[in-house]
Each structure stands twice: as C-alpha cells, then as structure tokens.
C-alpha cells in the first residue's frame, strides 16, 4: 500500500511542474519527450504517456522564411503610439546607478550617468514644436481621462493634433482650446456621444472658444465628421440611469420615428434624446425625474420639458398620469 502511494505521488509530481523542468518520463524514465501543441500536451515518445497537459503555445501564429520577414512580423516590445511625442520609440537611461552586470559604480561614474540622463531629457524634446507637442499630448491624456474616454479616442485625437501642428494651425492659438477641439472631433469621428458642454466643463474652458477652434480645424484640415446620432445619446443616458433594456429600446424607437418625421432638425441631440428617455421611463413605469435626466444629459429641465411636449404632441403618445 505504501509503495503504491509513493508510486502515485511520483506520477503526480511532474504534472505540477512546468514543461521546461521536466526532463524524463515519470512512467518509463525515457528522456524523449515531444510537445504536441495541437493537443496542448507533452507526450513521451517511448511509451506514449501524457506527461503534462494544457501547455501554453508560445509560438507565433505567423511564419517567416528569412530574417527580413521575421523582423517585419515580430511584435515584441512596446507598441508604437501617437499619444507620446516621440511615439514611444525612444529609450531612457535607468535612474538606478547600476549598469547591467555590475554591483556598484564609482562616484565619478554616478556623476557621468546623471549628466547623461539630464542631456537625454533635453534631447528628447529639443525644439519648440516638440515641446508644444509634448505639452499638448499631456493635456489630451488628462482631458481623455477626465471624460472617461476609450483609448482609441485618445489615439485619434493625438493624430488630429499632429496633423494640425504639421500644417502650422496651432500658431497664435491656445493649446488647451485646440486639444479640447481635437477631443471633440475625435469623439464625433468615432461616434462616441460627448457634447461640447461636457468637454467645456471637463477642461474648464469656454464652450464658444472650443467650438471656434473646432470649426477652424475642421475647415483647414478638410476632415469629414459624421453628424451626431440621437440613438448614441439615448443608449448612453439609459446606461447611466440604469433603466431596463425595454425602456432603452422604446427611447431609441421614439427617436427613429421623430427623425423620420424630421422633428430632430434644429434640435440638440442631447436634449431630444433626454426627452425620449424620459418618455420611455414613464411608459415602462420606471419613472425618473426630469432633474435626474437633466444632470446626466447636461441639459436644462426646461429643454427636456419642451422636447417632451413636442414629442407627445407630434407622435401622439399617450402617457399615464
């Protein structure tokens, strides 16, 4: 019984080890082990015992036939990003005064390393354009974080600002206004519902100044920005209000009918989406106050009431009192 228990323990022990540590088969003692990545197993060639299960396939999914192809297809290292002024391709000198392979450095070497780090910081941002870009990209990151925007919005806004600085459109304009306009333009391009009021509040800037910079960049860069859709705002308001999917569907349906009847022309997308969401909550008996919806939509209660009355009258919707 003891021998059988020891044999069982010996068989189970290699399974807890990593595939790199296993050298021999625990069953027959053979050293010829084969990795079967299709089955995710390490198998003994001599007796067929499965030594390790569920191994990770660390091989690349692509094939390369020469060094040039391998260099092009390899994806190691940090990815290139437009959110850093040097696109994340530069290197830095470690702040620790300990070069690789040495335990300590002398005082003269420590001073030399300090000077090298100082000059490297200066070289990374060498001219006025680089300094402007570094400051602007930092502002874009802060504003994106304040608005809880996804990564692709920040990347798109960084590309827009780079195009503007390349065309020399920033000269004579505030960096803060241009970065806020780039964020708004990026949101419009990627169909992420954010209003100028929200961006102005997050950036503590004047809404008119942001709008002026936005229109200027739109005209000078020749970019096409799709019009804002009300349904994106309705979906966002529904998520923030934590209402049911049925209420969200009703709100979007109301907006689609209103758009078909051209009731949305000349109306702010946030205001009419907030009114349709309010109607949907009333119809599904998930009543939310106009103040709650107004705070989330960043519009006034008067706007919601006006759009609410228009939709009820034009669409002939009857709501319970």
Tab-separated table of C-alpha atoms in Angstrom:
chain	number	residue	atom	x	y	z
A	1	UNK	CA	0.000	0.000	0.000
A	2	UNK	CA	2.870	2.359	0.896
A	3	UNK	CA	4.722	1.505	-2.330
A	4	UNK	CA	1.592	2.153	-4.380
A	5	UNK	CA	1.082	5.514	-2.642
A	6	UNK	CA	4.703	6.509	-3.327
A	7	UNK	CA	4.353	5.477	-6.975
A	8	UNK	CA	1.193	7.565	-7.287
A	9	UNK	CA	2.934	10.546	-5.711
A	10	UNK	CA	5.833	10.215	-8.126
A	11	UNK	CA	3.451	10.125	-11.069
A	12	UNK	CA	1.585	13.225	-9.908
A	13	UNK	CA	4.681	15.228	-9.045
A	14	UNK	CA	5.828	16.048	-12.624
A	15	UNK	CA	2.337	17.265	-13.555
A	16	UNK	CA	2.718	20.101	-11.068
A	17	UNK	CA	5.996	21.174	-12.632
A	18	UNK	CA	6.379	23.355	-15.661
A	19	UNK	CA	7.126	21.687	-19.026
A	20	UNK	CA	10.590	23.278	-19.073
A	21	UNK	CA	11.671	21.458	-15.863
A	22	UNK	CA	10.529	18.010	-16.912
A	23	UNK	CA	13.393	16.044	-18.470
A	24	UNK	CA	12.323	12.392	-18.202
A	25	UNK	CA	9.090	10.423	-18.380
A	26	UNK	CA	7.834	9.509	-14.875
A	27	UNK	CA	6.446	6.205	-16.205
A	28	UNK	CA	9.335	4.639	-18.157
A	29	UNK	CA	12.207	7.020	-17.439
A	30	UNK	CA	12.631	7.902	-21.115
A	31	UNK	CA	14.129	11.262	-21.995
A	32	UNK	CA	12.495	11.647	-25.414
A	33	UNK	CA	9.555	13.965	-24.773
A	34	UNK	CA	7.507	15.541	-27.550
A	35	UNK	CA	5.410	18.694	-27.351
A	36	UNK	CA	2.068	18.351	-29.118
A	37	UNK	CA	0.771	21.926	-29.340
A	38	UNK	CA	-2.406	20.895	-31.157
A	39	UNK	CA	-3.423	18.751	-28.181
A	40	UNK	CA	-1.631	21.046	-25.670
A	41	UNK	CA	0.281	18.096	-24.203
A	42	UNK	CA	3.814	16.863	-23.552
A	43	UNK	CA	3.988	13.174	-24.540
A	44	UNK	CA	6.658	10.521	-24.002
A	45	UNK	CA	7.749	9.139	-27.385
A	46	UNK	CA	8.734	5.742	-25.919
A	47	UNK	CA	5.583	4.754	-24.016
A	48	UNK	CA	3.030	7.400	-25.042
A	49	UNK	CA	2.398	8.680	-21.526
A	50	UNK	CA	0.961	12.188	-21.314
A	51	UNK	CA	3.429	13.894	-19.005
A	52	UNK	CA	1.920	17.409	-18.949
A	53	UNK	CA	-1.489	18.669	-20.020
A	54	UNK	CA	-2.779	22.102	-21.043
A	55	UNK	CA	0.547	23.618	-22.042
A	56	UNK	CA	0.607	27.123	-23.496
A	57	UNK	CA	1.548	27.588	-27.143
A	58	UNK	CA	4.113	30.384	-27.114
A	59	UNK	CA	4.947	30.150	-30.807
A	60	UNK	CA	3.941	32.998	-33.155
A	61	UNK	CA	0.927	32.413	-35.385
A	62	UNK	CA	2.862	33.666	-38.433
A	63	UNK	CA	5.621	32.007	-40.469
A	64	UNK	CA	8.833	33.645	-41.662
A	65	UNK	CA	11.324	32.267	-44.190
A	66	UNK	CA	14.143	34.769	-43.703
A	67	UNK	CA	15.400	37.350	-41.221
A	68	UNK	CA	13.727	40.251	-43.035
A	69	UNK	CA	10.278	38.663	-42.827
A	70	UNK	CA	10.867	37.767	-39.199
A	71	UNK	CA	11.811	41.357	-38.359
A	72	UNK	CA	8.701	42.717	-40.095
A	73	UNK	CA	6.273	40.296	-38.468
A	74	UNK	CA	7.688	40.244	-34.960
A	75	UNK	CA	5.582	42.143	-32.441
A	76	UNK	CA	7.825	42.244	-29.402
A	77	UNK	CA	8.447	45.379	-27.407
A	78	UNK	CA	6.133	48.231	-26.571
A	79	UNK	CA	3.697	49.195	-29.348
A	80	UNK	CA	4.057	52.463	-31.201
A	81	UNK	CA	1.583	55.066	-30.011
A	82	UNK	CA	0.710	58.586	-31.166
A	83	UNK	CA	-0.089	59.674	-27.601
A	84	UNK	CA	3.621	60.220	-26.837
A	85	UNK	CA	5.532	62.945	-28.667
A	86	UNK	CA	8.263	60.516	-29.795
A	87	UNK	CA	5.660	57.770	-30.473
A	88	UNK	CA	7.145	55.675	-27.671
A	89	UNK	CA	10.158	54.668	-29.770
A	90	UNK	CA	12.884	56.325	-27.701
A	91	UNK	CA	14.738	54.706	-24.821
A	92	UNK	CA	15.638	56.050	-21.401
A	93	UNK	CA	18.609	55.661	-19.107
A	94	UNK	CA	17.653	53.838	-15.923
A	95	UNK	CA	17.529	56.049	-12.839
A	96	UNK	CA	19.368	53.407	-10.810
A	97	UNK	CA	23.144	53.987	-10.845
A	98	UNK	CA	23.910	50.360	-11.530
A	99	UNK	CA	24.775	49.249	-15.075
A	100	UNK	CA	23.907	45.719	-16.121
A	101	UNK	CA	26.254	43.084	-14.730
A	102	UNK	CA	27.847	45.320	-12.082
A	103	UNK	CA	27.128	45.549	-8.386
A	104	UNK	CA	28.071	49.184	-7.848
A	105	UNK	CA	29.632	52.167	-9.589
A	106	UNK	CA	32.135	54.747	-8.501
A	107	UNK	CA	31.302	58.344	-7.669
A	108	UNK	CA	32.700	59.582	-11.000
A	109	UNK	CA	30.563	57.079	-12.928
A	110	UNK	CA	27.488	58.115	-10.940
A	111	UNK	CA	28.057	61.762	-11.878
A	112	UNK	CA	28.534	60.767	-15.515
A	113	UNK	CA	25.264	58.811	-15.514
A	114	UNK	CA	23.458	61.793	-14.003
A	115	UNK	CA	24.758	64.057	-16.775
A	116	UNK	CA	23.749	61.550	-19.446
A	117	UNK	CA	20.194	61.345	-18.081
A	118	UNK	CA	19.941	65.149	-17.976
A	119	UNK	CA	21.121	65.533	-21.566
A	120	UNK	CA	18.840	62.760	-22.721
A	121	UNK	CA	15.811	64.581	-21.297
A	122	UNK	CA	16.890	67.707	-23.144
A	123	UNK	CA	17.459	65.912	-26.439
A	124	UNK	CA	14.078	64.121	-26.357
A	125	UNK	CA	12.288	67.483	-26.506
A	126	UNK	CA	14.749	69.556	-28.494
A	127	UNK	CA	12.808	72.261	-30.381
A	128	UNK	CA	9.689	74.374	-29.918
A	129	UNK	CA	7.496	72.045	-31.978
A	130	UNK	CA	8.488	69.053	-29.879
A	131	UNK	CA	7.814	70.961	-26.670
A	132	UNK	CA	4.416	72.088	-27.956
A	133	UNK	CA	3.552	68.524	-28.935
A	134	UNK	CA	4.681	67.118	-25.580
A	135	UNK	CA	2.530	69.621	-23.655
A	136	UNK	CA	-0.482	69.119	-25.936
A	137	UNK	CA	-0.382	65.315	-25.762
A	138	UNK	CA	-0.177	65.527	-21.987
A	139	UNK	CA	-3.282	67.752	-21.987
A	140	UNK	CA	-5.064	65.318	-24.298
A	141	UNK	CA	-4.351	62.457	-21.891
A	142	UNK	CA	-5.670	64.445	-18.912
A	143	UNK	CA	-8.840	65.510	-20.733
A	144	UNK	CA	-9.450	61.993	-22.029
A	145	UNK	CA	-9.122	60.597	-18.509
A	146	UNK	CA	-11.466	63.266	-17.113
A	147	UNK	CA	-14.126	62.324	-19.687
A	148	UNK	CA	-13.535	58.551	-19.249
A	149	UNK	CA	-12.915	58.119	-22.965
A	150	UNK	CA	-11.588	54.884	-24.504
A	151	UNK	CA	-8.043	54.518	-25.797
A	152	UNK	CA	-8.969	54.828	-29.480
A	153	UNK	CA	-10.405	58.314	-28.877
A	154	UNK	CA	-7.115	59.483	-27.384
A	155	UNK	CA	-5.142	57.965	-30.265
A	156	UNK	CA	-7.396	59.628	-32.868
A	157	UNK	CA	-7.220	62.992	-31.097
A	158	UNK	CA	-3.416	62.727	-30.987
A	159	UNK	CA	-3.297	62.080	-34.737
A	160	UNK	CA	-5.578	65.075	-35.368
A	161	UNK	CA	-3.358	67.350	-33.273
A	162	UNK	CA	-0.244	66.083	-35.059
A	163	UNK	CA	-1.845	66.930	-38.407
A	164	UNK	CA	-2.752	70.393	-37.133
A	165	UNK	CA	0.756	71.109	-35.876
A	166	UNK	CA	2.229	69.833	-39.140
A	167	UNK	CA	0.020	72.287	-41.064
A	168	UNK	CA	1.037	75.041	-38.619
A	169	UNK	CA	-2.530	75.642	-37.491
A	170	UNK	CA	-1.594	75.939	-33.814
A	171	UNK	CA	0.340	79.182	-34.152
A	172	UNK	CA	-1.450	82.019	-32.365
A	173	UNK	CA	-3.999	79.689	-30.761
A	174	UNK	CA	-4.338	78.309	-27.271
A	175	UNK	CA	-3.059	74.748	-26.847
A	176	UNK	CA	-5.902	73.998	-24.428
A	177	UNK	CA	-8.600	75.110	-26.880
A	178	UNK	CA	-7.079	73.128	-29.741
A	179	UNK	CA	-6.681	69.959	-27.646
A	180	UNK	CA	-10.293	70.211	-26.477
A	181	UNK	CA	-11.405	70.682	-30.098
A	182	UNK	CA	-9.333	67.647	-31.132
A	183	UNK	CA	-11.024	65.541	-28.448
A	184	UNK	CA	-14.469	66.673	-29.615
A	185	UNK	CA	-13.575	65.974	-33.254
A	186	UNK	CA	-12.282	62.521	-32.298
A	187	UNK	CA	-15.500	61.728	-30.419
A	188	UNK	CA	-17.569	62.773	-33.430
A	189	UNK	CA	-15.449	60.666	-35.788
A	190	UNK	CA	-15.648	57.555	-33.598
A	191	UNK	CA	-19.376	58.027	-32.808
A	192	UNK	CA	-18.783	58.440	-29.073
A	193	UNK	CA	-21.527	60.694	-27.666
A	194	UNK	CA	-19.928	63.688	-25.947
A	195	UNK	CA	-21.242	67.223	-26.143
A	196	UNK	CA	-19.314	70.480	-26.270
A	197	UNK	CA	-20.778	71.343	-22.866
A	198	UNK	CA	-19.267	68.211	-21.325
A	199	UNK	CA	-15.864	68.890	-22.854
A	200	UNK	CA	-16.005	72.538	-21.775
A	201	UNK	CA	-16.871	71.501	-18.219
A	202	UNK	CA	-14.100	68.891	-18.048
A	203	UNK	CA	-11.497	71.260	-19.498
A	204	UNK	CA	-12.753	74.382	-17.640
A	205	UNK	CA	-12.707	76.275	-20.943
A	206	UNK	CA	-15.213	78.476	-22.738
A	207	UNK	CA	-17.588	76.486	-24.937
A	208	UNK	CA	-17.518	79.157	-27.662
A	209	UNK	CA	-13.716	79.112	-27.838
A	210	UNK	CA	-13.684	75.320	-28.211
A	211	UNK	CA	-16.360	75.484	-30.905
A	212	UNK	CA	-14.432	78.182	-32.770
A	213	UNK	CA	-11.238	76.092	-32.735
A	214	UNK	CA	-13.219	73.011	-33.760
A	215	UNK	CA	-14.732	74.698	-36.816
A	216	UNK	CA	-11.367	76.196	-37.794
A	217	UNK	CA	-9.588	72.821	-37.650
A	218	UNK	CA	-12.435	71.107	-39.448
A	219	UNK	CA	-12.209	73.597	-42.284
A	220	UNK	CA	-8.412	73.751	-42.555
A	221	UNK	CA	-7.805	70.000	-42.265
A	222	UNK	CA	-10.640	69.158	-44.662
A	223	UNK	CA	-11.913	66.386	-42.403
A	224	UNK	CA	-15.329	64.801	-42.637
A	225	UNK	CA	-17.161	64.375	-39.359
A	226	UNK	CA	-20.402	62.364	-39.387
A	227	UNK	CA	-23.402	64.071	-37.801
A	228	UNK	CA	-24.264	63.161	-34.233
A	229	UNK	CA	-26.915	60.480	-33.911
A	230	UNK	CA	-29.505	60.730	-31.179
A	231	UNK	CA	-29.582	56.995	-30.530
A	232	UNK	CA	-25.999	57.024	-29.211
A	233	UNK	CA	-27.008	59.601	-26.628
A	234	UNK	CA	-30.129	57.636	-25.706
A	235	UNK	CA	-28.096	54.464	-25.159
A	236	UNK	CA	-25.596	56.348	-23.014
A	237	UNK	CA	-28.287	58.008	-20.892
A	238	UNK	CA	-30.036	54.663	-20.411
A	239	UNK	CA	-26.847	53.052	-19.147
A	240	UNK	CA	-26.181	55.885	-16.713
A	241	UNK	CA	-29.760	55.815	-15.427
A	242	UNK	CA	-29.627	52.003	-15.087
A	243	UNK	CA	-33.026	51.537	-16.751
A	244	UNK	CA	-34.191	48.336	-18.400
A	245	UNK	CA	-33.405	47.268	-21.939
A	246	UNK	CA	-37.083	47.606	-22.796
A	247	UNK	CA	-37.072	51.294	-21.853
A	248	UNK	CA	-33.893	51.873	-23.863
A	249	UNK	CA	-35.443	50.193	-26.914
A	250	UNK	CA	-38.558	52.378	-26.613
A	251	UNK	CA	-36.433	55.527	-26.344
A	252	UNK	CA	-34.458	54.625	-29.471
A	253	UNK	CA	-37.683	53.775	-31.332
A	254	UNK	CA	-39.147	57.170	-30.422
A	255	UNK	CA	-36.024	58.860	-31.765
A	256	UNK	CA	-36.159	56.906	-35.020
A	257	UNK	CA	-39.791	57.911	-35.606
A	258	UNK	CA	-39.033	61.531	-34.691
A	259	UNK	CA	-36.119	61.567	-37.105
A	260	UNK	CA	-38.289	60.122	-39.893
A	261	UNK	CA	-40.815	62.907	-39.253
A	262	UNK	CA	-37.951	65.470	-39.254
A	263	UNK	CA	-38.656	66.513	-35.689
A	264	UNK	CA	-34.964	66.371	-34.771
A	265	UNK	CA	-33.871	69.039	-37.252
A	266	UNK	CA	-32.501	72.080	-35.472
A	267	UNK	CA	-32.716	70.353	-32.100
A	268	UNK	CA	-29.761	69.471	-29.900
A	269	UNK	CA	-29.168	65.697	-29.929
A	270	UNK	CA	-28.692	65.524	-26.165
A	271	UNK	CA	-31.932	67.367	-25.402
A	272	UNK	CA	-34.204	65.315	-27.645
A	273	UNK	CA	-32.514	62.063	-26.564
A	274	UNK	CA	-33.060	63.020	-22.924
A	275	UNK	CA	-36.757	63.734	-23.624
A	276	UNK	CA	-37.245	60.384	-25.393
A	277	UNK	CA	-35.550	58.615	-22.477
A	278	UNK	CA	-37.883	60.387	-20.058
A	279	UNK	CA	-40.935	59.295	-22.088
A	280	UNK	CA	-39.646	55.710	-22.153
A	281	UNK	CA	-39.239	55.628	-18.364
A	282	UNK	CA	-42.791	56.917	-17.939
A	283	UNK	CA	-44.225	54.324	-20.348
A	284	UNK	CA	-42.395	51.449	-18.626
A	285	UNK	CA	-43.233	52.742	-15.141
A	286	UNK	CA	-39.539	53.251	-14.327
A	287	UNK	CA	-40.106	56.880	-13.568
A	288	UNK	CA	-37.011	59.041	-13.377
A	289	UNK	CA	-37.278	62.705	-12.536
A	290	UNK	CA	-36.515	65.341	-15.117
A	291	UNK	CA	-33.793	66.653	-12.839
A	292	UNK	CA	-32.014	63.267	-12.787
A	293	UNK	CA	-32.054	63.012	-16.564
A	294	UNK	CA	-31.073	66.676	-16.980
A	295	UNK	CA	-27.987	66.207	-14.781
A	296	UNK	CA	-26.856	63.156	-16.747
A	297	UNK	CA	-27.632	64.683	-20.159
A	298	UNK	CA	-26.062	68.014	-19.165
A	299	UNK	CA	-29.113	69.952	-20.347
A	300	UNK	CA	-31.703	72.025	-18.501
A	301	UNK	CA	-35.013	70.720	-17.222
A	302	UNK	CA	-36.771	73.318	-19.394
A	303	UNK	CA	-35.206	71.770	-22.512
A	304	UNK	CA	-36.435	68.317	-21.517
A	305	UNK	CA	-39.953	69.620	-20.840
A	306	UNK	CA	-40.140	71.431	-24.180
A	307	UNK	CA	-38.904	68.415	-26.185
A	308	UNK	CA	-41.132	66.135	-24.117
A	309	UNK	CA	-44.258	68.131	-25.010
A	310	UNK	CA	-43.273	68.303	-28.692
A	311	UNK	CA	-42.760	64.539	-28.959
A	312	UNK	CA	-46.008	63.733	-27.169
A	313	UNK	CA	-47.952	66.096	-29.414
A	314	UNK	CA	-46.377	65.226	-32.772
A	315	UNK	CA	-46.124	61.465	-32.209
A	316	UNK	CA	-49.494	61.300	-30.427
A	317	UNK	CA	-48.098	59.346	-27.498
A	318	UNK	CA	-50.373	58.861	-24.500
A	319	UNK	CA	-48.626	58.557	-21.166
A	320	UNK	CA	-50.232	57.591	-17.847
A	321	UNK	CA	-50.769	60.485	-15.478
